[in-house]
């Protein structure tokens, strides 16, 4: 087995396009997923059943089913319905990129809401009580005491989720999207060189993962500067 | 639901395939996880490095990519070797079932390495010291003091790994395994109801993950029963 | 709405509280007047903490009446936060906000509840920080302070709100022995300045020198309530005698 390095070099331009698509998908889904995740969290901890129950069911569904299936339901499944094909959203829902983004967003929101919830539950009861004892109103306690601490607690879990999302973007290749994995598969199909191409693609993913992990690590350090080292 | 006429069977057998993959990869995951954990806990620096490389590589790479690499990589190699001896061979592969199970077993195994390692380190050293002070041997201490505590500590993480494993089985359909996602694709071509077909797949997965979650909850309650009375 | 000088500032009448099957408080009757210093003592599980936590409604009593500063504590209270801002509390575990500096801990409630401007709040905060003798720690984070210092900050934080009465829930129980006196000294100082306080504690020396009355609780009931001299020299109940013999012989 001789690895052909020229092959790798030739493929670099196409891989770069792939990286672009991957990162676009990742950032878009991460941001939208975070927003939706916060909304779901607020629903979940609102204390009102008509809000917390749907949020619970939502998270339950999206965390209990494979992302691939979710992607297929949206990309292959939605076109089944005439009302979707006729609607104004069809332009978006027809495209693999948007379907992939939508699926990743919905999936991520479910995990993010649970992660944030973990952060909130992790804030010591005593701190809530101190806030109460001082006469702080509920929304004040929420913004000034609970939330800053919950965010710091949630960072490690969130960074894991972010990396998971990076890896999940590769699934978009199954619906024809030319992200890094999609590009790799195309090249391999043409050249029959799975080792060279897939391994180098894997290395690129690893590099990107490491960069993001370092980034989150630094962010966490900054947020934790008040903790006794 | 009447629309499913005839497809129930296929879904059923597809689900059985999923469960078989789950079973095989579960065993592989435990094996790799334990090997990885012992490597990381051992005194050997080489073992540390290899285990470290293993966890970093498999945790930082998309599952799909690993799967494709294992399957097509082994196919290319095997086909190449086979052509040397039997020039007419077209294509030899390791069947998707096995290459797929190996792949996801190794992937989730890299996460399990951390869980098992954490569980080992989480055992109160005081308990171990007490046992040794009573004259109980190393081996006996391992089985009677360490393991009972370890499995209690590892359980939540292990439960999550099982869920990941279950959800990753869906990926193997991409390399041709005939399980439920594959069935849904075929069914769609005939019934033209992709949403329904894929939602069934989703619900089957949901039921299995629910069962796993419930089983883990029961096991956790059992494992922690001695802690319940504490105020 | 303030109580006139004749009315007790805190009234508990026939207060009962259960946690599931366990009854934590049985018919508690207590009155505290302005300027009084009450020390509550008793064995673990006697309901001491539960009782004072009912006073600022961190726990909700099941039956009976609690009146704080002329306001009755009920299920449907809309202004519970307002009542709480009049009652200061110091916790066993300090409960300082870890993500805020010392001075920010002190002025958070002043800004949010009393709606003060930052500069004015800062002045008040620093004033109380000097009162508890650690003004130099103002910009540090709680985790950088010793236990004794943290508890003093907690006391200052509660004082900033100018409460009518201060509740202390075992303020020195979580401290290393050498730091207990710095906190007790501050509390004695405050007592001498006329602060109304209810203090749950095991520190009998403190009780003897500061308290106007000592309340002994056991199994959720108030067994005895007497001025220190009588309490220590002439306890009525056998249970009190047993408790005193257990804690005073070491």
XYZ file of C-alpha atoms in Angstrom:
710
model
C 0.000 0.000 0.000
C 1.727 3.148 -1.135
C 0.184 6.410 -0.197
C 0.021 8.814 -3.068
C 0.796 12.207 -1.713
C 0.416 14.002 -5.050
C -3.169 12.896 -4.994
C -3.666 14.652 -1.721
C -2.026 17.809 -3.023
C -4.214 17.843 -6.120
C -7.330 17.518 -4.061
C -6.586 20.447 -1.807
C -8.528 23.123 -3.721
C -11.669 21.025 -3.672
C -11.154 20.235 -0.010
C -10.936 23.945 0.717
C -14.373 24.508 -0.805
C -15.575 21.658 1.307
C -14.156 23.289 4.421
C -16.040 26.449 3.538
C -19.339 24.635 3.300
C -18.699 22.732 6.534
C -17.920 25.874 8.489
C -20.876 27.783 7.086
C -23.186 24.973 8.064
C -21.610 24.709 11.507
C -21.712 28.379 12.409
C -25.211 28.936 11.087
C -26.638 25.893 12.844
C -24.758 26.716 16.048
C -26.047 30.273 16.261
C -29.632 29.420 15.359
C -29.498 26.368 17.585
C -28.308 28.465 20.513
C -31.141 30.947 20.090
C -33.752 28.227 19.836
C -32.076 26.372 22.694
C -32.378 29.386 24.986
C -36.062 29.723 24.117
C -36.625 26.059 24.886
C -34.754 26.407 28.158
C -36.923 29.294 29.249
C -39.979 27.253 28.373
C -38.640 24.320 30.301
C -37.897 26.207 33.500
C -40.900 28.494 33.282
C -42.819 26.357 35.751
C -45.882 26.381 33.498
C -46.792 22.960 32.232
C -48.177 24.116 28.907
C -44.708 25.474 28.151
C -42.424 23.020 29.873
C -44.113 19.894 28.602
C -43.802 20.656 24.865
C -40.190 21.699 25.453
C -39.589 18.390 27.186
C -41.183 16.386 24.389
C -39.213 18.317 21.801
C -35.894 17.586 23.502
C -36.922 13.986 24.072
C -37.629 13.447 20.396
C -34.544 15.160 19.025
C -32.177 13.572 21.500
C -33.675 10.117 21.163
C -33.447 9.780 17.391
C -30.386 9.705 15.121
C -29.472 12.970 13.395
C -29.293 11.156 10.085
C -32.938 10.174 10.405
C -33.853 13.746 11.282
C -32.052 14.986 8.187
C -33.833 12.452 5.993
C -37.242 13.297 7.433
C -36.708 16.929 6.529
C -34.979 16.561 3.182
C -36.739 13.488 1.787
C -39.862 13.593 3.914
C -41.150 17.147 3.729
C -41.590 17.131 -0.070
C -44.287 14.520 0.474
C -46.652 17.276 1.545
C -48.259 19.452 -1.060
C -48.787 22.291 1.336
C -45.043 22.476 1.849
C -44.292 22.311 -1.853
C -46.776 25.103 -2.487
C -45.672 27.269 0.373
C -43.366 30.200 0.477
C -40.793 28.109 2.346
C -40.395 25.656 -0.471
C -37.563 27.644 -1.989
C -35.594 27.053 1.208
C -36.747 23.540 1.962
C -35.829 22.312 -1.454
C -32.157 22.998 -0.955
C -29.892 20.436 0.716
C -27.958 23.166 2.515
C -31.026 24.622 4.190
C -32.425 21.223 5.052
C -29.153 20.259 6.647
C -29.006 23.571 8.513
C -32.567 23.164 9.709
C -31.987 19.608 10.902
C -28.775 20.514 12.717
C -30.373 23.590 14.269
C -33.361 21.675 15.598
C -31.141 18.906 16.892
C -28.648 21.215 18.509
C -31.360 23.287 20.185
C -32.574 20.183 21.993
C -29.118 19.428 23.403
C -28.325 23.058 24.168
C -31.534 23.451 26.156
C -30.590 20.434 28.255
C -27.034 21.685 28.717
C -28.199 25.115 29.829
C -30.727 23.478 32.105
C -27.894 21.511 33.665
C -26.096 24.797 34.222
C -29.126 26.268 35.964
C -29.644 23.255 38.164
C -25.976 23.394 39.073
C -26.192 26.793 40.688
C -26.158 26.141 44.432
C -29.448 26.559 46.194
C -27.776 28.700 48.792
C -27.101 31.403 46.233
C -30.774 31.518 45.250
C -31.623 31.825 48.920
C -29.127 34.606 49.469
C -30.748 36.481 46.603
C -34.175 35.886 48.074
C -33.069 36.899 51.548
C -31.856 40.229 50.211
C -35.292 40.844 48.752
C -34.223 40.586 45.128
C -37.153 40.010 42.812
C -37.321 36.833 40.772
C -36.197 38.305 37.475
C -33.337 40.138 39.143
C -32.140 36.928 40.758
C -32.377 35.228 37.383
C -30.291 37.769 35.484
C -27.738 38.883 38.025
C -27.131 35.779 40.081
C -28.234 32.571 38.407
C -27.504 33.198 34.745
C -23.830 34.270 34.937
C -23.026 31.232 37.052
C -25.093 28.859 34.924
C -23.313 29.961 31.765
C -19.915 29.246 33.245
C -21.099 25.815 34.392
C -22.482 25.043 30.956
C -19.342 25.867 28.959
C -17.600 22.456 29.025
C -20.744 20.635 28.009
C -21.482 23.221 25.348
C -18.050 22.928 23.829
C -18.590 19.156 23.555
C -21.904 19.764 21.855
C -20.273 22.220 19.462
C -17.671 19.646 18.468
C -20.451 17.078 18.026
C -22.159 19.476 15.685
C -18.983 19.842 13.678
C -18.938 16.107 13.247
C -22.633 16.016 12.457
C -22.130 18.360 9.520
C -20.506 15.427 7.745
C -23.938 13.813 7.536
C -25.010 16.533 5.145
C -22.953 14.691 2.551
C -25.670 12.043 2.479
C -28.078 14.546 0.974
C -25.678 15.597 -1.778
C -24.107 18.527 0.015
C -20.456 19.059 -0.855
C -19.040 19.682 2.599
C -15.646 18.235 3.540
C -16.984 14.705 3.724
C -19.010 15.148 0.565
C -15.940 16.331 -1.333
C -13.918 13.460 0.076
C -16.467 10.901 -1.014
C -16.564 12.358 -4.494
C -12.796 12.223 -4.849
C -12.608 8.685 -3.498
C -15.295 7.549 -5.901
C -13.177 8.858 -8.742
C -9.758 7.758 -7.562
C -10.369 4.662 -5.419
C -7.933 6.007 -2.848
C -9.909 5.816 0.369
C -6.954 5.816 2.739
C -5.249 8.955 1.442
C -8.372 10.998 1.051
C -10.364 9.945 4.079
C -7.397 10.102 6.401
C -6.357 13.552 5.251
C -9.948 14.734 5.600
C -9.992 13.286 9.089
C -6.825 15.196 9.893
C -8.456 18.446 8.782
C -11.446 17.757 11.032
C -9.054 17.070 13.898
C -7.231 20.336 13.357
C -10.485 22.295 13.317
C -11.690 20.431 16.413
C -8.494 21.233 18.276
C -8.723 24.904 17.379
C -12.275 25.148 18.697
C -11.425 23.197 21.831
C -8.576 25.534 22.650
C -10.875 28.463 22.020
C -13.512 27.180 24.404
C -10.847 26.350 26.951
C -9.611 29.915 26.931
C -13.148 31.231 27.180
C -13.840 29.022 30.155
C -10.657 30.147 31.842
C -11.683 33.757 31.459
C -15.141 33.140 32.849
C -13.690 31.223 35.785
C -11.198 33.790 36.935
C -13.113 34.236 40.170
C -12.781 30.577 41.101
C -10.075 29.646 43.563
C -7.367 27.842 41.536
C -51.195 3.150 9.221
C -53.033 0.921 6.777
C -50.657 2.279 4.130
C -47.917 0.199 5.613
C -49.367 -2.986 4.173
C -46.546 -5.364 3.655
C -43.846 -3.140 5.064
C -44.286 -4.096 8.699
C -42.233 -7.237 8.117
C -39.369 -5.396 6.580
C -39.301 -2.840 9.357
C -39.378 -5.615 11.893
C -36.435 -7.444 10.416
C -34.633 -4.185 9.905
C -35.095 -3.449 13.582
C -33.694 -6.873 14.443
C -30.637 -6.046 12.366
C -30.260 -2.776 14.237
C -30.396 -4.634 17.532
C -27.835 -7.161 16.352
C -25.458 -4.393 15.338
C -26.086 -2.770 18.699
C -25.227 -5.968 20.511
C -21.987 -6.564 18.652
C -20.783 -2.982 18.865
C -21.719 -2.827 22.541
C -19.345 -5.668 23.275
C -16.651 -4.074 21.138
C -17.185 -0.729 22.856
C -16.719 -2.268 26.294
C -13.605 -4.113 25.139
C -11.995 -1.067 23.574
C -13.079 1.106 26.474
C -11.515 -1.187 29.036
C -8.323 -1.616 27.061
C -8.086 2.128 26.552
C -8.751 2.853 30.209
C -6.155 0.372 31.427
C -3.667 1.791 28.982
C -4.271 5.265 30.333
C -4.047 4.113 33.911
C -0.923 2.046 33.415
C 2.599 3.152 34.138
C 3.779 2.682 30.576
C 4.296 5.924 28.693
C 3.894 4.218 25.361
C 0.550 2.818 26.396
C -0.511 6.310 27.443
C 0.463 7.762 24.103
C -1.229 5.103 22.042
C -4.392 5.334 24.092
C -4.193 9.105 23.865
C -3.860 9.001 20.104
C -6.757 6.569 19.931
C -9.111 8.772 21.920
C -8.147 11.978 20.145
C -8.411 10.440 16.696
C -11.763 8.754 17.189
C -13.346 11.574 19.155
C -12.323 14.299 16.753
C -13.342 12.590 13.536
C -16.888 12.408 12.242
C -18.407 8.966 12.689
C -19.449 8.797 9.058
C -15.897 9.373 7.935
C -14.543 6.616 10.166
C -17.202 4.292 8.854
C -16.405 5.102 5.235
C -12.699 4.741 5.872
C -13.078 1.347 7.537
C -15.419 0.001 4.925
C -13.916 1.318 1.703
C -10.398 1.163 3.005
C -10.668 -2.487 3.921
C -12.503 -3.206 0.676
C -9.781 -1.646 -1.435
C -7.076 -3.494 0.467
C -8.844 -6.815 0.430
C -9.783 -6.509 -3.219
C -6.183 -5.657 -4.024
C -4.835 -8.646 -2.127
C -7.455 -10.925 -3.584
C -6.652 -9.824 -7.140
C -3.072 -10.971 -6.645
C -4.252 -14.522 -6.023
C -7.503 -14.525 -7.979
C -7.203 -12.048 -10.848
C -10.928 -12.197 -11.668
C -12.126 -10.774 -8.343
C -14.284 -7.741 -8.731
C -14.851 -6.659 -5.194
C -14.120 -8.069 -1.769
C -15.250 -6.341 1.328
C -15.723 -6.881 5.000
C -19.521 -7.007 5.158
C -21.060 -3.708 6.268
C -22.453 -5.394 9.382
C -18.998 -6.219 10.687
C -17.005 -3.248 9.467
C -19.803 -1.001 10.660
C -20.028 -2.588 14.090
C -16.261 -2.457 14.468
C -16.203 1.185 13.466
C -18.866 2.370 15.878
C -17.584 0.057 18.592
C -14.201 1.724 18.349
C -15.671 5.229 18.121
C -17.873 5.007 21.198
C -15.121 2.958 22.832
C -12.926 6.043 22.733
C -15.507 7.895 24.833
C -15.965 4.885 27.084
C -12.232 4.975 27.805
C -12.711 8.233 29.691
C -15.802 6.987 31.489
C -14.138 3.805 32.708
C -10.978 5.649 33.641
C -12.987 8.201 35.598
C -14.901 5.452 37.350
C -11.684 3.721 38.362
C -10.186 6.918 39.717
C -13.420 7.792 41.442
C -13.207 4.912 43.855
C -12.451 6.278 47.304
C -8.780 5.441 47.977
C -9.658 5.260 51.648
C -11.812 2.227 51.001
C -8.994 0.501 49.171
C -6.575 1.284 51.969
C -8.973 -0.081 54.534
C -9.289 -3.315 52.609
C -5.525 -3.714 52.248
C -5.048 -2.909 55.918
C -7.361 -5.801 56.714
C -5.071 -8.070 54.720
C -7.323 -8.480 51.684
C -5.240 -9.182 48.572
C -4.925 -6.888 45.565
C -7.005 -9.090 43.323
C -9.730 -9.538 45.914
C -9.768 -5.826 46.600
C -10.224 -5.198 42.907
C -13.259 -7.421 42.639
C -14.897 -6.782 45.987
C -14.139 -3.121 46.637
C -13.242 -1.402 43.378
C -15.633 -2.951 40.905
C -18.836 -2.516 42.946
C -18.076 1.183 43.241
C -16.831 1.563 39.695
C -19.881 0.302 37.980
C -22.052 2.635 39.999
C -19.883 5.582 38.943
C -19.649 4.472 35.322
C -23.355 3.829 34.904
C -24.595 7.258 33.838
C -21.791 7.673 31.275
C -22.259 4.116 30.121
C -25.939 4.736 29.609
C -25.112 7.714 27.391
C -22.649 5.632 25.398
C -25.306 3.042 24.786
C -27.610 5.732 23.462
C -24.872 7.067 21.150
C -24.205 3.567 19.927
C -27.858 3.002 19.167
C -28.142 6.222 17.218
C -24.916 5.621 15.302
C -26.261 2.351 13.916
C -28.319 4.432 11.504
C -25.123 5.472 9.752
C -24.356 1.951 8.662
C -27.201 2.108 6.185
C -24.997 4.470 4.196
C -22.590 1.664 3.462
C -25.392 -0.622 2.480
C -26.541 -2.411 5.611
C -30.138 -3.460 5.201
C -31.655 -2.061 8.333
C -34.623 0.216 8.953
C -33.342 3.347 7.230
C -32.619 1.259 4.169
C -36.113 -0.202 4.343
C -37.554 3.300 4.496
C -35.678 4.267 1.342
C -37.034 1.286 -0.521
C -40.527 1.802 0.807
C -40.511 5.424 -0.254
C -39.830 4.456 -3.847
C -42.999 2.399 -3.799
C -45.377 4.289 -1.545
C -44.258 7.858 -2.275
C -44.742 8.697 1.367
C -41.221 9.497 2.538
C -42.307 11.497 5.569
C -44.326 8.627 6.946
C -41.657 6.063 6.194
C -38.871 8.032 7.811
C -40.965 9.015 10.811
C -41.562 5.324 11.450
C -37.820 4.866 11.488
C -37.560 7.753 13.939
C -40.214 6.258 16.188
C -38.591 2.845 16.168
C -35.325 4.412 17.262
C -37.161 6.485 19.841
C -38.737 3.381 21.348
C -35.421 1.597 21.595
C -33.652 4.592 23.136
C -36.528 4.972 25.595
C -36.151 1.366 26.676
C -32.419 1.800 27.111
C -32.962 4.957 29.172
C -35.510 3.219 31.418
C -33.253 0.226 31.932
C -30.371 2.507 32.879
C -32.594 4.425 35.315
C -33.610 1.198 37.015
C -30.007 0.032 37.190
C -28.963 3.374 38.646
C -31.612 3.143 41.329
C -30.445 -0.348 42.160
C -26.781 0.622 42.205
C -27.447 3.586 44.492
C -29.845 1.865 46.841
C -27.391 1.992 49.723
C -27.194 5.764 49.516
C -30.883 6.529 49.683
C -31.323 6.877 53.417
C -28.631 9.529 53.762
C -29.875 12.888 54.966
C -45.436 50.414 57.097
C -43.564 50.118 60.353
C -44.635 48.714 63.655
C -45.064 51.213 66.470
C -42.599 50.923 69.309
C -44.893 48.866 71.550
C -45.579 46.076 69.056
C -43.119 43.192 68.783
C -41.263 43.306 65.513
C -41.670 39.561 65.009
C -44.597 37.486 66.215
C -44.929 33.742 65.802
C -48.186 32.255 66.999
C -48.911 28.515 67.051
C -46.681 27.960 64.059
C -46.428 24.407 62.728
C -44.392 23.057 59.836
C -43.912 19.566 58.457
C -41.658 18.097 55.827
C -43.700 15.166 54.571
C -44.242 12.923 57.576
C -41.703 14.658 59.724
C -43.044 17.481 61.855
C -40.282 20.057 62.201
C -42.154 22.696 64.208
C -44.865 22.112 66.848
C -46.870 25.122 67.966
C -44.087 27.655 68.089
C -44.928 30.824 69.990
C -42.368 33.596 70.067
C -42.288 37.369 70.225
C -39.263 39.503 69.510
C -39.177 43.199 70.327
C -37.117 45.861 68.656
C -33.619 45.982 70.059
C -33.801 42.512 71.544
C -31.069 39.929 71.022
C -32.379 36.366 70.993
C -30.129 33.328 70.808
C -31.705 30.023 69.756
C -29.978 26.793 70.687
C -30.736 23.101 70.771
C -29.690 19.731 69.396
C -29.541 18.942 65.642
C -32.921 18.493 64.082
C -34.675 20.516 66.765
C -36.138 22.901 64.210
C -34.019 25.964 64.990
C -33.058 26.690 61.381
C -36.526 25.864 60.129
C -38.015 28.371 62.517
C -35.890 31.302 61.473
C -36.157 30.374 57.805
C -39.921 30.641 58.200
C -39.497 34.202 59.392
C -38.213 35.381 56.011
C -40.287 32.770 54.250
C -37.443 30.730 52.849
C -39.629 27.991 54.302
C -43.402 28.279 54.287
C -45.146 27.462 57.541
C -48.145 25.130 57.355
C -50.329 26.630 60.073
C -50.292 29.405 62.625
C -49.438 33.048 62.119
C -46.193 34.832 61.478
C -46.144 38.613 61.531
C -42.997 40.490 60.520
C -42.896 44.266 60.942
C -46.655 44.342 61.128
C -47.079 42.313 57.943
C -48.583 38.850 58.019
C -46.804 36.181 55.990
C -49.283 34.299 53.840
C -49.467 32.141 50.718
C -50.715 34.925 48.553
C -48.256 37.589 49.585
C -47.415 39.856 46.738
C -44.717 41.842 48.447
C -42.693 39.031 49.999
C -39.574 40.517 48.417
C -40.279 43.813 50.156
C -40.596 42.037 53.495
C -37.402 40.120 52.883
C -35.491 43.300 52.213
C -36.391 44.373 55.749
C -35.134 41.142 57.266
C -31.426 40.457 56.927
C -30.093 36.916 56.843
C -26.633 35.480 57.332
C -26.194 31.863 56.221
C -23.991 29.125 57.595
C -22.336 28.725 54.210
C -22.030 32.476 53.585
C -23.622 32.177 50.108
C -21.679 35.093 48.679
C -22.182 35.515 44.940
C -18.973 33.963 43.601
C -18.964 35.777 40.287
C -19.090 39.261 41.876
C -16.374 41.099 43.751
C -16.877 41.776 47.440
C -18.115 45.314 46.936
C -20.423 44.264 44.092
C -21.872 41.595 46.373
C -22.688 44.324 48.873
C -24.352 46.765 46.521
C -26.265 44.438 44.170
C -29.428 44.551 46.240
C -29.096 48.278 46.895
C -29.064 48.940 43.181
C -31.800 46.504 42.229
C -34.156 46.730 45.197
C -33.598 50.190 46.640
C -32.881 51.505 43.148
C -29.849 53.446 44.286
C -27.321 54.955 41.973
C -24.001 53.177 41.827
C -21.996 55.898 43.527
C -24.313 56.193 46.498
C -24.592 52.426 46.872
C -20.820 52.119 46.702
C -20.423 54.590 49.557
C -22.858 52.703 51.750
C -21.220 49.393 50.863
C -17.751 50.622 51.742
C -19.112 52.030 54.973
C -20.315 48.618 56.105
C -17.181 46.946 54.828
C -15.241 49.217 57.176
C -17.663 48.341 59.928
C -16.770 44.665 59.572
C -13.111 45.686 59.428
C -12.070 44.539 55.968
C -12.315 47.521 53.640
C -9.151 46.512 51.777
C -10.854 43.400 50.369
C -13.388 45.390 48.372
C -12.236 44.398 44.901
C -11.362 40.807 45.621
C -13.523 37.850 44.722
C -15.055 35.804 47.567
C -12.933 32.774 46.705
C -9.832 34.803 47.515
C -10.966 35.474 51.066
C -10.766 33.289 54.147
C -13.930 31.823 55.641
C -14.019 34.347 58.432
C -13.627 37.220 56.005
C -16.318 35.829 53.719
C -18.775 35.590 56.565
C -18.046 39.155 57.602
C -18.725 40.258 54.024
C -21.993 38.319 54.197
C -22.917 40.197 57.366
C -22.052 43.520 55.725
C -24.122 42.556 52.679
C -27.172 41.955 54.830
C -26.578 45.163 56.807
C -26.407 47.298 53.670
C -30.142 46.890 53.275
C -30.659 48.474 56.681
C -32.903 45.665 57.905
C -35.125 45.979 60.937
C -33.988 42.632 62.231
C -31.085 40.311 61.433
C -31.338 36.528 61.346
C -28.167 34.507 61.809
C -28.364 30.796 60.871
C -25.394 29.132 62.587
C -23.017 31.780 61.277
C -19.845 30.234 62.679
C -20.561 26.526 62.252
C -18.739 26.270 58.928
C -15.666 28.163 60.091
C -12.304 26.885 61.223
C -11.906 27.482 64.977
C -9.385 30.295 64.672
C -11.783 32.370 62.578
C -14.820 32.080 64.794
C -13.906 34.935 67.090
C -13.439 37.514 64.319
C -17.045 36.917 63.268
C -18.417 36.815 66.799
C -16.613 40.069 67.597
C -18.412 41.764 64.724
C -21.724 40.366 65.904
C -21.114 41.553 69.461
C -20.300 45.007 68.090
C -23.580 45.098 66.199
C -25.494 43.900 69.240
C -23.988 46.667 71.329
C -25.160 49.171 68.747
C -28.738 48.073 69.279
C -29.290 45.741 66.319
C -32.323 43.478 66.740
C -31.127 39.944 66.118
C -32.163 36.317 66.267
C -29.154 34.062 66.223
C -29.102 30.273 65.944
C -25.761 29.131 67.296
C -23.811 26.688 69.438
C -21.521 29.401 70.746
C -22.619 29.526 74.374
C -20.034 32.092 75.377
C -21.489 34.481 72.847
C -24.994 33.689 74.091
C -24.068 34.387 77.657
C -22.523 37.769 76.933
C -24.872 39.157 74.305
C -28.325 37.608 74.546
C -31.323 39.170 76.222
C -33.054 35.785 76.068
C -31.970 32.302 75.218
C -34.476 30.027 73.521
C -33.923 26.297 73.841
C -35.577 24.139 71.206
C -35.895 20.390 71.064
C -37.890 18.143 68.715
C -39.568 21.117 67.093
C -40.783 22.797 70.272
C -39.627 25.743 72.313
C -38.818 24.124 75.616
C -37.531 27.124 77.531
C -36.939 30.799 77.017
C -34.994 32.658 79.668
C -32.425 35.399 80.196
C -28.878 33.949 80.120
C -28.209 34.006 83.827
C -31.293 32.006 84.683
C -30.919 29.790 81.647
C -27.459 28.579 82.548
C -27.825 28.504 86.311
C -31.412 27.437 86.763
C -32.833 25.575 83.799
C -36.336 24.260 84.428
C -36.703 21.366 82.060
C -34.770 18.103 82.177
C -34.217 18.291 78.459
C -32.500 21.639 78.842
C -30.367 20.256 81.635
C -29.361 17.302 79.468
C -28.432 19.552 76.561
C -26.395 21.886 78.745
C -24.546 18.967 80.300
C -23.666 17.640 76.871
C -22.306 20.855 75.450
C -20.716 22.416 78.451
C -18.534 19.593 79.732
C -15.828 19.739 77.090
